[in-house]
mmCIF file of C-alpha atoms in Angstrom:
data_model
loop_
_atom_site.group_PDB
_atom_site.id
_atom_site.type_symbol
_atom_site.label_atom_id
_atom_site.label_comp_id
_atom_site.label_asym_id
_atom_site.label_seq_id
_atom_site.Cartn_x
_atom_site.Cartn_y
_atom_site.Cartn_z
ATOM 1 C CA UNK A 1 12.147 -102.562 38.538
ATOM 2 C CA UNK A 2 9.111 -101.298 36.799
ATOM 3 C CA UNK A 3 8.291 -102.143 33.175
ATOM 4 C CA UNK A 4 6.297 -99.420 31.530
ATOM 5 C CA UNK A 5 3.910 -100.030 28.139
ATOM 6 C CA UNK A 6 2.307 -97.245 26.234
ATOM 7 C CA UNK A 7 0.125 -98.164 23.200
ATOM 8 C CA UNK A 8 -0.650 -95.003 21.275
ATOM 9 C CA UNK A 9 -2.898 -95.167 18.245
ATOM 10 C CA UNK A 10 -1.919 -92.311 15.577
ATOM 11 C CA UNK A 11 -3.830 -90.918 12.647
ATOM 12 C CA UNK A 12 -2.138 -92.884 9.749
ATOM 13 C CA UNK A 13 -1.071 -89.682 8.074
ATOM 14 C CA UNK A 14 0.754 -88.687 11.146
ATOM 15 C CA UNK A 15 2.828 -91.856 11.919
ATOM 16 C CA UNK A 16 5.736 -90.095 10.094
ATOM 17 C CA UNK A 17 5.556 -86.950 12.338
ATOM 18 C CA UNK A 18 5.325 -89.315 15.407
ATOM 19 C CA UNK A 19 8.599 -91.423 14.201
ATOM 20 C CA UNK A 20 10.590 -88.220 13.879
ATOM 21 C CA UNK A 21 9.637 -86.890 17.304
ATOM 22 C CA UNK A 22 10.427 -90.244 18.874
ATOM 23 C CA UNK A 23 13.740 -90.697 17.239
ATOM 24 C CA UNK A 24 14.643 -87.013 18.157
ATOM 25 C CA UNK A 25 13.846 -87.744 21.996
ATOM 26 C CA UNK A 26 14.646 -91.485 22.542
ATOM 27 C CA UNK A 27 18.203 -90.904 23.188
ATOM 28 C CA UNK A 28 17.559 -88.041 25.807
ATOM 29 C CA UNK A 29 14.618 -90.441 27.455
ATOM 30 C CA UNK A 30 17.358 -93.099 27.832
ATOM 31 C CA UNK A 31 19.484 -90.778 29.591
ATOM 32 C CA UNK A 32 16.859 -89.967 32.346
ATOM 33 C CA UNK A 33 17.878 -91.033 35.735
ATOM 34 C CA UNK A 34 16.511 -94.668 36.446
ATOM 35 C CA UNK A 35 15.668 -95.303 32.594
ATOM 36 C CA UNK A 36 17.555 -98.549 31.940
ATOM 37 C CA UNK A 37 15.805 -99.534 28.343
ATOM 38 C CA UNK A 38 13.707 -97.986 25.931
ATOM 39 C CA UNK A 39 12.274 -99.714 22.877
ATOM 40 C CA UNK A 40 9.586 -98.993 20.226
ATOM 41 C CA UNK A 41 7.068 -101.520 19.014
ATOM 42 C CA UNK A 42 4.774 -101.179 15.804
ATOM 43 C CA UNK A 43 1.492 -103.372 15.834
ATOM 44 C CA UNK A 44 2.104 -106.146 13.131
ATOM 45 C CA UNK A 45 -1.655 -105.804 12.143
ATOM 46 C CA UNK A 46 -2.397 -102.007 12.570
ATOM 47 C CA UNK A 47 0.810 -99.907 11.174
ATOM 48 C CA UNK A 48 -0.554 -96.714 12.852
ATOM 49 C CA UNK A 49 -0.375 -98.376 16.346
ATOM 50 C CA UNK A 50 2.953 -97.816 18.375
ATOM 51 C CA UNK A 51 3.895 -98.962 21.964
ATOM 52 C CA UNK A 52 6.762 -97.723 23.795
ATOM 53 C CA UNK A 53 8.399 -100.295 26.247
ATOM 54 C CA UNK A 54 10.703 -99.082 28.731
ATOM 55 C CA UNK A 55 12.114 -100.458 32.241
ATOM 56 C CA UNK A 56 12.595 -97.904 35.051
ATOM 57 C CA UNK A 57 14.283 -98.554 38.199
ATOM 58 C CA UNK A 58 11.492 -97.561 40.200
ATOM 59 C CA UNK A 59 8.030 -95.874 40.350
ATOM 60 C CA UNK A 60 9.543 -92.462 41.513
ATOM 61 C CA UNK A 61 11.997 -92.829 38.686
ATOM 62 C CA UNK A 62 9.254 -92.993 36.232
ATOM 63 C CA UNK A 63 7.295 -90.349 38.031
ATOM 64 C CA UNK A 64 10.260 -88.021 38.182
ATOM 65 C CA UNK A 65 10.529 -88.135 34.159
ATOM 66 C CA UNK A 66 6.917 -87.710 33.905
ATOM 67 C CA UNK A 67 7.576 -84.369 35.645
ATOM 68 C CA UNK A 68 10.478 -83.593 33.763
ATOM 69 C CA UNK A 69 10.747 -80.655 31.217
ATOM 70 C CA UNK A 70 11.596 -83.399 28.308
ATOM 71 C CA UNK A 71 8.319 -85.026 29.140
ATOM 72 C CA UNK A 72 6.500 -81.741 29.101
ATOM 73 C CA UNK A 73 7.842 -81.267 25.262
ATOM 74 C CA UNK A 74 7.399 -84.824 24.432
ATOM 75 C CA UNK A 75 4.136 -85.801 25.366
ATOM 76 C CA UNK A 76 1.835 -82.876 24.567
ATOM 77 C CA UNK A 77 3.466 -82.969 20.759
ATOM 78 C CA UNK A 78 2.797 -86.869 20.776
ATOM 79 C CA UNK A 79 -0.861 -86.543 22.192
ATOM 80 C CA UNK A 80 -1.529 -83.891 19.375
ATOM 81 C CA UNK A 81 -0.991 -86.755 16.523
ATOM 82 C CA UNK A 82 -3.462 -89.307 18.370
ATOM 83 C CA UNK A 83 -6.391 -90.656 16.869
ATOM 84 C CA UNK A 84 -7.318 -92.168 19.954
ATOM 85 C CA UNK A 85 -6.370 -91.875 23.566
ATOM 86 C CA UNK A 86 -3.225 -93.882 24.840
ATOM 87 C CA UNK A 87 -3.424 -96.911 26.868
ATOM 88 C CA UNK A 88 -0.386 -96.992 29.548
ATOM 89 C CA UNK A 89 0.191 -99.726 32.436
ATOM 90 C CA UNK A 90 3.092 -100.366 34.591
ATOM 91 C CA UNK A 91 4.075 -103.840 35.585
ATOM 92 C CA UNK A 92 6.631 -105.632 37.518
ATOM 93 C CA UNK A 93 8.051 -109.208 36.879
ATOM 94 C CA UNK A 94 6.603 -111.832 39.561
ATOM 95 C CA UNK A 95 9.423 -113.458 41.654
ATOM 96 C CA UNK A 96 10.064 -117.034 40.610
ATOM 97 C CA UNK A 97 9.495 -119.443 43.580
ATOM 98 C CA UNK A 98 11.420 -122.436 42.040
ATOM 99 C CA UNK A 99 8.007 -124.703 42.557
#
């Protein structure tokens, strides 16, 4: 499983537009093959900064979403609202060794 975090800084006056866009697409993203979980977080100290937190079965599933028509609609519309470039990274859990 891959965990994907995308941190996005919006112009403060554009956060409402972003929330409308996210709410209209979140269920479609959740229905993408391999997407197991999607959540939206808001920075506790800077309310114009949001993060998406998602779980994907594999890197291949995440990449397929990133090549999809849905992503091709959602991401450019989201980027247009940015006040700074997004920061994105993928991580995987470290297996416990029992030590």
